Every structure is written in C-alpha cells, then in structure tokens.
CSV table of C-alpha atoms and ligand atoms in Angstrom, one decimal:
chain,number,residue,atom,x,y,z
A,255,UNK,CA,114.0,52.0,123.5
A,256,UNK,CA,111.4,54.8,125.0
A,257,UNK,CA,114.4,57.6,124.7
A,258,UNK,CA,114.7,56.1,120.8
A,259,UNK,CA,111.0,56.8,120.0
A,260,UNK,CA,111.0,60.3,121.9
A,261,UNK,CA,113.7,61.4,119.3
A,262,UNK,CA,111.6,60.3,116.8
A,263,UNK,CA,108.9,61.6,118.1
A,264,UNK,CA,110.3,65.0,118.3
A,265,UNK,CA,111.6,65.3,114.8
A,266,UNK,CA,108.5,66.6,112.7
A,267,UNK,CA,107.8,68.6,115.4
A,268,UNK,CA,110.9,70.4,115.8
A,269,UNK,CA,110.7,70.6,111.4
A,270,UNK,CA,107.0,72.5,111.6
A,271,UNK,CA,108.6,74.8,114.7
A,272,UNK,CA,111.7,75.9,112.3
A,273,UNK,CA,109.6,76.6,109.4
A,274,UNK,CA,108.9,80.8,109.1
A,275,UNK,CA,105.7,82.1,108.1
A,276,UNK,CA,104.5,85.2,106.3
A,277,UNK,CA,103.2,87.6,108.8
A,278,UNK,CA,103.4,90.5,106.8
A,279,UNK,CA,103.2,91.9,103.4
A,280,UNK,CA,104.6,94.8,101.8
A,281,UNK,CA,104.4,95.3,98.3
A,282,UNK,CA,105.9,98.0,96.8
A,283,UNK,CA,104.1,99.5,93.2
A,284,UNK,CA,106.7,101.9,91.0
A,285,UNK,CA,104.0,103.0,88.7
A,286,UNK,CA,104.9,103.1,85.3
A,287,UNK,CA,108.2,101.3,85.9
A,288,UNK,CA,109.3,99.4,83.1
A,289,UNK,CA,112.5,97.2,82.9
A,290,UNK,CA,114.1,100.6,81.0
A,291,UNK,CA,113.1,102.8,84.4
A,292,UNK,CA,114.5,100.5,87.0
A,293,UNK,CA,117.5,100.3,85.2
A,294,UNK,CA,118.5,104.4,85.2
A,295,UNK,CA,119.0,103.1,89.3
A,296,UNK,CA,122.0,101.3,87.5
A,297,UNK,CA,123.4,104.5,85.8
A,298,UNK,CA,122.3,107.4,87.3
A,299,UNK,CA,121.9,106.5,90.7
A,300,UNK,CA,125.6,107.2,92.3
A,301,UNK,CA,128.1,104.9,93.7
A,302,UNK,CA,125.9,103.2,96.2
A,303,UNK,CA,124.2,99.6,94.7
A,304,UNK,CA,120.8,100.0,94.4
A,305,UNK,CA,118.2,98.3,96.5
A,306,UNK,CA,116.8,96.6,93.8
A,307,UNK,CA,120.1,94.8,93.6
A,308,UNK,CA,119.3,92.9,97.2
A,309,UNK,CA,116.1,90.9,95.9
A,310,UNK,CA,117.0,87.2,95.8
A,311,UNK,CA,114.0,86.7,93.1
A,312,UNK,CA,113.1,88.0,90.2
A,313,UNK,CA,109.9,87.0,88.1
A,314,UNK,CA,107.8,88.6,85.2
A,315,UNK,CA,104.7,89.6,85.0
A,316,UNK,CA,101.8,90.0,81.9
A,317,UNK,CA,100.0,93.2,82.8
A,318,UNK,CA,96.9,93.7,80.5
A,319,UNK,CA,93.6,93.4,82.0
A,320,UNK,CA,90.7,91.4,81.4
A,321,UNK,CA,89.7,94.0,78.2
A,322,UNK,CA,92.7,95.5,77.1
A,323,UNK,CA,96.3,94.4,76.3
A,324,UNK,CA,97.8,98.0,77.4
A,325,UNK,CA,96.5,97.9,80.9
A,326,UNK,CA,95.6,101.3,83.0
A,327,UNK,CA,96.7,102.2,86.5
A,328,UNK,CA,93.6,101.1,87.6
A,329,UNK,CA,92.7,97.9,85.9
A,330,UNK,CA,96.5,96.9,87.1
A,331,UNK,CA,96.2,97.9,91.2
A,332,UNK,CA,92.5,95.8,90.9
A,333,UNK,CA,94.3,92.5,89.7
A,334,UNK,CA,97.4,93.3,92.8
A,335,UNK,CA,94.2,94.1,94.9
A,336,UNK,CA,91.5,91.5,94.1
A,337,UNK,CA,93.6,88.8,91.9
A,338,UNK,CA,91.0,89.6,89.2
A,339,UNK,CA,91.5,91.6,86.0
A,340,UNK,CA,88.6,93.7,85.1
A,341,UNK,CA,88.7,96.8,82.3
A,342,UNK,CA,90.7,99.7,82.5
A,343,UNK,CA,89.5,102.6,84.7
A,344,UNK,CA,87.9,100.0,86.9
A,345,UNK,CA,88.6,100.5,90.6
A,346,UNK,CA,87.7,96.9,92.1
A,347,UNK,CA,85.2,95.9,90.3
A,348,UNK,CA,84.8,93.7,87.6
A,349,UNK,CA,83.6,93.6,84.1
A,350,UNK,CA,80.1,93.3,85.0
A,351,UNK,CA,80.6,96.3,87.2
A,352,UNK,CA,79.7,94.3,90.5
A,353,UNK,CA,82.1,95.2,93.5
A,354,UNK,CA,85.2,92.6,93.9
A,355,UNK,CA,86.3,92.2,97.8
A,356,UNK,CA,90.2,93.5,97.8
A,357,UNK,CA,92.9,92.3,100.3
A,358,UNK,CA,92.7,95.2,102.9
A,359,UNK,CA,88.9,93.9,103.1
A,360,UNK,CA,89.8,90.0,103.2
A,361,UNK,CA,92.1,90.9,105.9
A,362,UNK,CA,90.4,93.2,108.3
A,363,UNK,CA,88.1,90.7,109.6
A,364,UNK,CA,91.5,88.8,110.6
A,365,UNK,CA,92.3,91.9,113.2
A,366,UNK,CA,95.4,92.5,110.2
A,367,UNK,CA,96.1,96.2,109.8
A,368,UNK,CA,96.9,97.6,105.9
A,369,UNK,CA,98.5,100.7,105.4
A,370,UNK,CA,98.7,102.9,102.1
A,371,UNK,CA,101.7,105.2,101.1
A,372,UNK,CA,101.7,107.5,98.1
A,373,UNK,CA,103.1,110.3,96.5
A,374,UNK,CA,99.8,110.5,94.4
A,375,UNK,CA,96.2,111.5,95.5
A,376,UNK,CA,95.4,109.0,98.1
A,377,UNK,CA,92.5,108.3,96.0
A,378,UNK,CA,93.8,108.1,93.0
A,379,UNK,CA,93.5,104.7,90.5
A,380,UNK,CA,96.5,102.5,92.0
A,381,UNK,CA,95.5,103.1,95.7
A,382,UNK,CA,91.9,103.5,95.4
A,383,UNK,CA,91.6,99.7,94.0
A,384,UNK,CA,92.8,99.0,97.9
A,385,UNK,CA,90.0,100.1,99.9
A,386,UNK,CA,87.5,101.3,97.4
A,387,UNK,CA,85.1,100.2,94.3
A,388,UNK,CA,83.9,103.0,91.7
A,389,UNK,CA,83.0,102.1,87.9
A,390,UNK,CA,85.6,104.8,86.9
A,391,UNK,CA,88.8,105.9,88.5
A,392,UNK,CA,87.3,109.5,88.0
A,393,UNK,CA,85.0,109.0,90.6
A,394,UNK,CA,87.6,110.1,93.2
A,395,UNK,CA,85.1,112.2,95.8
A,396,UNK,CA,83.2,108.7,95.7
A,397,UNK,CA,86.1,106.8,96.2
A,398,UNK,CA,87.1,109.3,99.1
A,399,UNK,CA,84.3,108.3,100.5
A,400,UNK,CA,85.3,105.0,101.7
A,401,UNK,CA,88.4,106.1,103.5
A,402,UNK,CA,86.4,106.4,106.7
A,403,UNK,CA,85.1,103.0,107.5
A,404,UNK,CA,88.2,100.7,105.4
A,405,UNK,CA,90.6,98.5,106.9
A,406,UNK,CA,93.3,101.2,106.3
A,407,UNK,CA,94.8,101.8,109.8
A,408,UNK,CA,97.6,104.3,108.0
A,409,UNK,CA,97.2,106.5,105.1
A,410,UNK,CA,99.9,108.9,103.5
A,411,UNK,CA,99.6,110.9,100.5
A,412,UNK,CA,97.7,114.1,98.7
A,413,UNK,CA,94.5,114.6,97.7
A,414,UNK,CA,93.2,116.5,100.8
A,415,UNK,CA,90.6,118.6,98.3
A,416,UNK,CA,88.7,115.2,97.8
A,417,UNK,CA,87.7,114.9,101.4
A,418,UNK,CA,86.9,119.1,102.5
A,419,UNK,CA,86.4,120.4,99.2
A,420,UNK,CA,83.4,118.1,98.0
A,421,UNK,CA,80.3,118.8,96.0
A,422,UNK,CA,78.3,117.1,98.2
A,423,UNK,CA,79.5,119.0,100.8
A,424,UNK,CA,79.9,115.5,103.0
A,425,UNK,CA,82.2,116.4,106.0
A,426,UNK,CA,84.5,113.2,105.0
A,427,UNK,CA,87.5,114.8,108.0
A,428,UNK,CA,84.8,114.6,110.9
A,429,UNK,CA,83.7,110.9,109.6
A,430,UNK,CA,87.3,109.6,110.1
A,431,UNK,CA,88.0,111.1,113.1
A,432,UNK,CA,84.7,109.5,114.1
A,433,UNK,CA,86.5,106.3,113.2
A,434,UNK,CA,89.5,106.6,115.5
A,435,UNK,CA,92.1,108.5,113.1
A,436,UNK,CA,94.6,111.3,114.0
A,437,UNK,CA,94.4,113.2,111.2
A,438,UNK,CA,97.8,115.6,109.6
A,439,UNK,CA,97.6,117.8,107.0
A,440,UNK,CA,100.8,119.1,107.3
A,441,UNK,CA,103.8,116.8,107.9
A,442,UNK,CA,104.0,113.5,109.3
A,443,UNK,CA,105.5,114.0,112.4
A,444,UNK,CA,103.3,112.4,115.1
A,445,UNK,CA,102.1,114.4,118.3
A,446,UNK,CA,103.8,112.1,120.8
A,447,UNK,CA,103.6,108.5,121.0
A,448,UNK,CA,102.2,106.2,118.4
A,449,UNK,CA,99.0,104.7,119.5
A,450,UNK,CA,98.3,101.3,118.4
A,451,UNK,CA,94.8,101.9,119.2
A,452,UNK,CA,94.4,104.6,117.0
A,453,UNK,CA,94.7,105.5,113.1
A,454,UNK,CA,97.1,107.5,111.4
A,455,UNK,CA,96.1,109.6,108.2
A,456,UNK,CA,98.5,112.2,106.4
A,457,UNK,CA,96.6,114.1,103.5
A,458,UNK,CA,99.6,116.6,102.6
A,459,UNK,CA,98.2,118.6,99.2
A,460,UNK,CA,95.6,119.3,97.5
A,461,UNK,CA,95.7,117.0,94.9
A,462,UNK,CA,98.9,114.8,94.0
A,463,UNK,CA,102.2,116.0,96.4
A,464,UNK,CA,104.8,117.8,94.2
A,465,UNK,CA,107.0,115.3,92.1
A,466,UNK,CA,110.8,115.0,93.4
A,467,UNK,CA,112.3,117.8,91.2
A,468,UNK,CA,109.7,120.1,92.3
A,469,UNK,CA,111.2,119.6,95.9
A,470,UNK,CA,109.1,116.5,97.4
A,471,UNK,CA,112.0,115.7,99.9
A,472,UNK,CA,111.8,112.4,101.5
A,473,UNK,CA,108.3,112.1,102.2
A,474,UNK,CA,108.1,108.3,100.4
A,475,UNK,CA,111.4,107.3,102.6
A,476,UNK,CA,109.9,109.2,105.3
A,477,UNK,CA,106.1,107.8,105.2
A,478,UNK,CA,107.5,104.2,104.5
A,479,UNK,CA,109.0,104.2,108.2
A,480,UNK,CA,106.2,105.9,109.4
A,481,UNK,CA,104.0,103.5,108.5
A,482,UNK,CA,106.0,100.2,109.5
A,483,UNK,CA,106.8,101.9,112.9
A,484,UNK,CA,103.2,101.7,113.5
A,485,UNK,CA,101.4,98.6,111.6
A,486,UNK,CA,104.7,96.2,113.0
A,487,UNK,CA,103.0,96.9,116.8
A,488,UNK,CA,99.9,94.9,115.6
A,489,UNK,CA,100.4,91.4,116.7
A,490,UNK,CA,98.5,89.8,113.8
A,491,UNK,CA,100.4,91.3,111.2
A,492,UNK,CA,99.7,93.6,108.5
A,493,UNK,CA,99.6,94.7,104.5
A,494,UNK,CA,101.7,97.7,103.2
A,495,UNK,CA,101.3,99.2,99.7
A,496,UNK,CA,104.0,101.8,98.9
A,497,UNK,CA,103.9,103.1,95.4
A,498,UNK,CA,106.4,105.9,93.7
A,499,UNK,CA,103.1,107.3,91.6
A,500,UNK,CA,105.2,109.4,89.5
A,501,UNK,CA,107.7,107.8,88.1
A,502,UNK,CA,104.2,107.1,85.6
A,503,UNK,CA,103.6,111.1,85.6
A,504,UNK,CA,107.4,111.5,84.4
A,505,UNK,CA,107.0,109.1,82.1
A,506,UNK,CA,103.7,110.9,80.1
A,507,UNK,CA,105.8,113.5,80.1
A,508,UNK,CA,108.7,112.3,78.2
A,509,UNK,CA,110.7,113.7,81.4
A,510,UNK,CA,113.7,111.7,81.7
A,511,UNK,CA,115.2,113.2,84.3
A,512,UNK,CA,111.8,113.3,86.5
A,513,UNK,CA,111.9,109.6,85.9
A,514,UNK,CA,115.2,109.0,87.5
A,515,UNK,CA,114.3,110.8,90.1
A,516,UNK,CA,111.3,109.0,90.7
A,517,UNK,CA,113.0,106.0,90.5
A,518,UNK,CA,116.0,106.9,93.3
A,519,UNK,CA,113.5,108.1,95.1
A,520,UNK,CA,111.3,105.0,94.9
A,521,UNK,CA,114.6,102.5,95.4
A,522,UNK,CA,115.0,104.5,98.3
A,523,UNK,CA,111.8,103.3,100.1
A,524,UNK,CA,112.4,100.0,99.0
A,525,UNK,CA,115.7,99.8,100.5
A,526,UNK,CA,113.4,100.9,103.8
A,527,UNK,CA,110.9,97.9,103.4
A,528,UNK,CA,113.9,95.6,102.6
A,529,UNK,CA,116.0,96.7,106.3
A,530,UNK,CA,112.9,96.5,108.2
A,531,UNK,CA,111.8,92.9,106.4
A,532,UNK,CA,116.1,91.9,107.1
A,533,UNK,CA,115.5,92.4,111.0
A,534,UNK,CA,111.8,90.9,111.1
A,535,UNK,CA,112.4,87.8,109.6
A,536,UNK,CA,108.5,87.3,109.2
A,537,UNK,CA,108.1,90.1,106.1
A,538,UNK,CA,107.5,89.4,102.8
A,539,UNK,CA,108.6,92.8,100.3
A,540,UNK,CA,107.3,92.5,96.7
A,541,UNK,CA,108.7,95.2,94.3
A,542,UNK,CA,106.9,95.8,90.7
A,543,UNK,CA,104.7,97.8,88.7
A,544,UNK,CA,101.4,98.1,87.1
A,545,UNK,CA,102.7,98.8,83.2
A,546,UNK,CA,105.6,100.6,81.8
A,547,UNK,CA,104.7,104.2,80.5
A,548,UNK,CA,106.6,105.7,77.7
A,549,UNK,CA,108.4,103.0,75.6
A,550,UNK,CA,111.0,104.4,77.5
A,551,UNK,CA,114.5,102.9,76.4
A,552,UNK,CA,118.5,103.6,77.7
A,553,UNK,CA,119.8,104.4,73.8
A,554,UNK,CA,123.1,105.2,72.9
A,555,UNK,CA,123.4,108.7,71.9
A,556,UNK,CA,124.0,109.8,68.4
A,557,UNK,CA,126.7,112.1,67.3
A,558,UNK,CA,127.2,112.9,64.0
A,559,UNK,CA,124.4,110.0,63.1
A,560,UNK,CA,126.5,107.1,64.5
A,561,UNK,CA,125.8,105.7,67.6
A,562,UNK,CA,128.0,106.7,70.7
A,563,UNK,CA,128.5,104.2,73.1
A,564,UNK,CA,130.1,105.8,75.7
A,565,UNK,CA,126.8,107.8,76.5
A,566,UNK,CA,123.2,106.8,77.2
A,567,UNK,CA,120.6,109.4,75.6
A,568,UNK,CA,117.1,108.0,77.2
A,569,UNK,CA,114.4,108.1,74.8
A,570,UNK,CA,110.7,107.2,74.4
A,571,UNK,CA,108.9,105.8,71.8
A,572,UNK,CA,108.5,107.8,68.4
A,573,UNK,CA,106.3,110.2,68.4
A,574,UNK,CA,105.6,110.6,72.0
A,575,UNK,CA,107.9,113.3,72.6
A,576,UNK,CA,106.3,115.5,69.7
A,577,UNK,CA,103.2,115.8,72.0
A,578,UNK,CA,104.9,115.6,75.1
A,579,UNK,CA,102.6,113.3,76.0
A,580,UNK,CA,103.5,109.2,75.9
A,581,UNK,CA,101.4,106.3,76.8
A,582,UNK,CA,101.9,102.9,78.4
A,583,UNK,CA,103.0,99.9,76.8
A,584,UNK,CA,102.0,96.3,77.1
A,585,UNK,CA,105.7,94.8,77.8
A,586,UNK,CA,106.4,92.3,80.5
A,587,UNK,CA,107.1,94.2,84.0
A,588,UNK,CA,109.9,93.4,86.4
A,589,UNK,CA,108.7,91.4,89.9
A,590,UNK,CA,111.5,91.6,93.0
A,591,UNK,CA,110.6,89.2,95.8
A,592,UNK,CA,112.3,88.8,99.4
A,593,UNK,CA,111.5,86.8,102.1
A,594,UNK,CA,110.1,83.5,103.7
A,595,UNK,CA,108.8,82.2,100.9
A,596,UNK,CA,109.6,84.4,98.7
A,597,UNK,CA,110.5,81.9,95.2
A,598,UNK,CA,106.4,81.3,94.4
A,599,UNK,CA,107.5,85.1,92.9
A,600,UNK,CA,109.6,83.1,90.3
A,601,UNK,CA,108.9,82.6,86.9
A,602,UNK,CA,106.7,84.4,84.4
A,603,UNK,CA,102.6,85.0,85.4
A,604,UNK,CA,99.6,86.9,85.0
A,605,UNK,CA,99.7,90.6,87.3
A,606,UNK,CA,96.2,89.0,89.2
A,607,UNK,CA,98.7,86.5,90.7
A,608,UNK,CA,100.6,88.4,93.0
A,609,UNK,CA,97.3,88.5,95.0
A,610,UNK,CA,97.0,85.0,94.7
A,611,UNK,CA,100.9,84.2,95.2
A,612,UNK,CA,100.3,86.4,98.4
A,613,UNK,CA,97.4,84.4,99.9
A,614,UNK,CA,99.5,81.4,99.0
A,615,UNK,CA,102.5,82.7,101.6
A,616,UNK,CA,100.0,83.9,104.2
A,617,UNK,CA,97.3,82.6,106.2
A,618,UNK,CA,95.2,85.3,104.6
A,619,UNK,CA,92.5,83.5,103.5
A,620,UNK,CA,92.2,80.2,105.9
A,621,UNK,CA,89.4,80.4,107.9
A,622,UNK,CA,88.9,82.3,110.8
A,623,UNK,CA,88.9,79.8,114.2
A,624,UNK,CA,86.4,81.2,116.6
A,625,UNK,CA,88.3,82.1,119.3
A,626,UNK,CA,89.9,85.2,117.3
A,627,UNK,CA,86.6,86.5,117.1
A,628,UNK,CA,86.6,87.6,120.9
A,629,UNK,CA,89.5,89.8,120.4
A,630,UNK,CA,88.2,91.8,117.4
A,631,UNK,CA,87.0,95.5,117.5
A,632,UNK,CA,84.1,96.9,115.9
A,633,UNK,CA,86.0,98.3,113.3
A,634,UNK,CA,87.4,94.8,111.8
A,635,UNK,CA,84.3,93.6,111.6
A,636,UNK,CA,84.5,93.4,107.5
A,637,UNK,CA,82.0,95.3,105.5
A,638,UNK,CA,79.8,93.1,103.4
A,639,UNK,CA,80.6,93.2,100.2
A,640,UNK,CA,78.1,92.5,96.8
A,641,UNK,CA,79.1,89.6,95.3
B,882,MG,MG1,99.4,105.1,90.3
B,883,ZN,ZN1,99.8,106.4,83.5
C-alpha cells in the first residue's frame, strides 16, 4: 500500500522534471524578406537544402504598425522589441513619443545577457529599437549613445563613425570600455580567451559593412558563432538578434542578384543558430522579417512575349526598377519557429506578438524572487525607464 502511493506520488513530479523550458532566445530578422526572397534559397541556393527547410513551424505575420499599413524597419523591430506597434521611424517608442521598455531592458535585471549581430550600422532602425529609444531612426549619434550602459553584452556590426566621429564630440569608445567591453574594430577574432565577465563589441566600418557581392565574407556566419560561444557561458540564459540587413538594401535597389546573396548568406547563419539550438535543447530560434521590400516576385521569363517556364526572371513591382529605387509592401511575412515550445509560432498574428509569444515560452517576465537579487552586478541593475 505505502510503495502504491509513492508511485503515485512520484508521477506529476517526474511530468514537471521532463518538461523543457526556454532558456534562450534567438530570433533571427532577414530584413526585407518577403515569401518571394526566402524562396531564391530554393532555386539559387546549390544542391545543399536550405536551412529554412529544418523549421518544424511555420506561421504568418501582419507587419504594419500602429500608423501605417506599409510598415518601416523601424516601426517593425519596435513591435519584435517592445510587443507594441508605434509609427514608422519610431525607435521604441510609441505614438505618443514616450519611451517603451524593450526586451534586452526587461531581461537585464534577470542577470540574462542579449547580444546583437548585424551586417547594418549597429545603430541603425532594426537594431537600435533593441537597446535604444529616439523619435526618429535618424537620430543614430543619439541612439549610439545608449550602447554604453544597455543590456547588450555582445555587439557586431558597422557604424563605428557614430561612436568617434560625433558632433558632440562625446568620447562614446572610452564610455564602453568604462563599462567592461573589449572593444574590435577590425575583425572578430578575440585576444585570447573569452571572458564571461566581460563584453564583446565589434564596430567593423564606418557606416553599414559592405553587402556580400562587394566581398562581406562570412562575417554574419562568423559573428553568429561568435556571439553564442560567448552568451551560452551565462547560466541564466540569454537573447540573440541576428539580422541579414541587406537583403532590404538589395531589395531598394531592384538588385536581384544582391538579394540572393543576402539571402544565402542570411540562411547561412540560420543554419548556425539552428545546430547550436539542435545540441542545447533549451533554445528557441525564430526566423522572419520586418516587411518585404520590392514586390519582389520569382516570374517566368518572357521570350518572344510568351512566358518561359523553364526559367525564373525575378522581378519587382512596376515601376520600381525605372527608378532603381523600390519600396516595401504590406504582404504577410514568413515566421520559422524551432524549439521547446516552439508551435505558439503557429498560425497567422500581428508582428508585436512575437515579443509576446516570446515572454509566453520564457520566464522573461515572471517576477523576480529575491534571492536572484544577490547575485546580480551593477550593470543588470535595469535602467528606469519613462512610462
Ligand atoms: Mg534593418
Ligand atoms: Zn527598407
């Protein structure tokens, strides 16, 4: 009789033990990547299957913000960072122009680490909504200027003129290594061991790092691993944005063959996130985008006006190739999910609920028992943020 109601006993608990939880998150953001871009991966991308093919589940997402149907760069990375949609141009905050706290800043206080990886300006629109608030995406010096003191424990990208080259002549380089970063501004090989103690910040150019046909290399592949060779030391956990920025760039310039570039390159990382999350068990990889740029489309290719269906000839929507110069649209974007938990990515949703589909899978936002508080530094103590 007492070795029947042990069993029993036992049962739920063994059922909570098995159960896996979401320790980390990486999402990655192919900018501009529409249904028609992630799709070259199926026709110009080789032999090999791509990545994308290894997601269990696929959703959809709406991705107009709160005042426009053809959503912005930045008005899409706010609802991914803050699970509210404000106006385009808007870097985390909302339509009344009062700050909006984003994940990296929900998470910090948690002793989680977030790390940002970009083949754009580091402070440009998509990951400046992560760290940063500014009326306008333009403001990039201001939004430079909360680098310093974020949550971001790793950094990778361009933009290096926004931080030495400023007008108000703040010295932006001394202030983070003030704050505990190792600082590279010319590959991202680190000096030695990594030190979980430390943080790691790569500013590589200028301004944005040369697209892939200009000779890029690996740097998004390269940076990806990088980054989850250090944030996977922190115990707690952490958030990784990786976005392919130019497959947007590519796509305002009616380039189709910068776009399948972008995109290979971009599958690339993912496949990166997607072997680490395989051996980790604990990692949840989200792959999507903010809009599609372009009205880019896989068409047959016309010869002597009919319609050849042997051949794909991309094109974009009419009249943006006169100018060179196409927008983005307002079509539903692509979501790829993987991991515990990973069907709440199902289905067909609003781009603001990714945040909140992410806080659902994680612990993210329970609160905080008071015995963590011990353990954390100075520098997860979370800034306050105007409400
Ligand atoms: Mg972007
Ligand atoms: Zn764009």
């Amino acid at each position: 009789m007492k070795k029947a109601l042990a069993l029993i006993l036992l049962i739920p608990f063994f059922t909570t033990a098995q159960q896996k939880t979401v320790k980390n998150v990486i999402l990655l953001i192919g900018d501009g990547m529409g249904l028609a871009q992630m799709s070259t991966a199926y026709y110009y991308g080789g032999d090999d299957e791509p990545n994308f093919s290894r997601f269990p589940i696929v959703g959809l997402i709406n991705t107009s913000s709160a005042k426009q149907r053809v959503t912005d760069s930045a008005a899409g990375a706010t609802a991914f960072a803050t699970g509210r949609r404000s106006y385009n141009g808007a870097i985390s905050v909302d339509t009344n122009r009062t700050n909006i706290p984003t994940i990296t800043e929900v998470i910090r206080g948690r002793g989680i680490k977030s790390g940002l990886v970009v083949t754009s300006s580091i402070t440009h629109a998509t990951p400046a909504c992560f760290y940063a608030h500014a009326e306008s995406r333009r403001e990039e010096e201001k939004i430079a200027q909360f680098l310093p003191g974020s949550g971001i424990h790793y950094f990778a990208g361009g933009g290096l003129k926004y931080f030495t080259q400023r007008s108000d002549n703040h010295d932006l380089i001394g202030a983070m290594l003030q704050r505990g970063f190792i600082l590279d501004t010319t590959d991202l090989i680190p000096d030695g061991m990594i030190d979980p103690d430390k943080r790691y910040g790569y500013l590589l150019s200028p301004g944005g790092l040369p697209s892939k046909l200009e000779g890029r290399g690996d740097f998004l592949t390269e940076a990806t691993k990088g980054a989850l060779d250090y944030l996977s030391l922190n115990e707690r956990g952490f958030f990784l944005m990786v976005e392919g920025s130019q497959i947007d760039w590519e796509g305002h310039g009616t380039n189709a063959i910068g776009i399948i570039e972008e995109v290979k390159d971009f599958d690339k990382a993912v496949g990166v996130a997607l072997d680490f999350a395989e051996k980790n068990g604990e990692t949840i990889v989200i792959v999507t985008a903010d809009h599609e740029t372009g009205g880019f489309a896989l068409t047959p290719s016309v010869e002597d006006g009919e319609s050849n269906y042997e051949n794909i000839s991309p094109s974009f929507y009419e009249g943006a190739t006169k100018e060179e110069s196409a927008d983005h649209t307002a079509t539903l974007i692509p979501v790829l999910a993987y991991g515990p938990g990973a069907s709440v990515f199902s289905g067909i949703y609003k781009n603001s609920d990714i945040y909140h589909k992410i806080m659902e899978l994680t612990d993210w936002k329970a609160p905080i028992k008071m015995q963590a508080k011990t353990t954390l530094t100075g520098d997860d103590i979370p800034r306050k943020v105007v409400k």
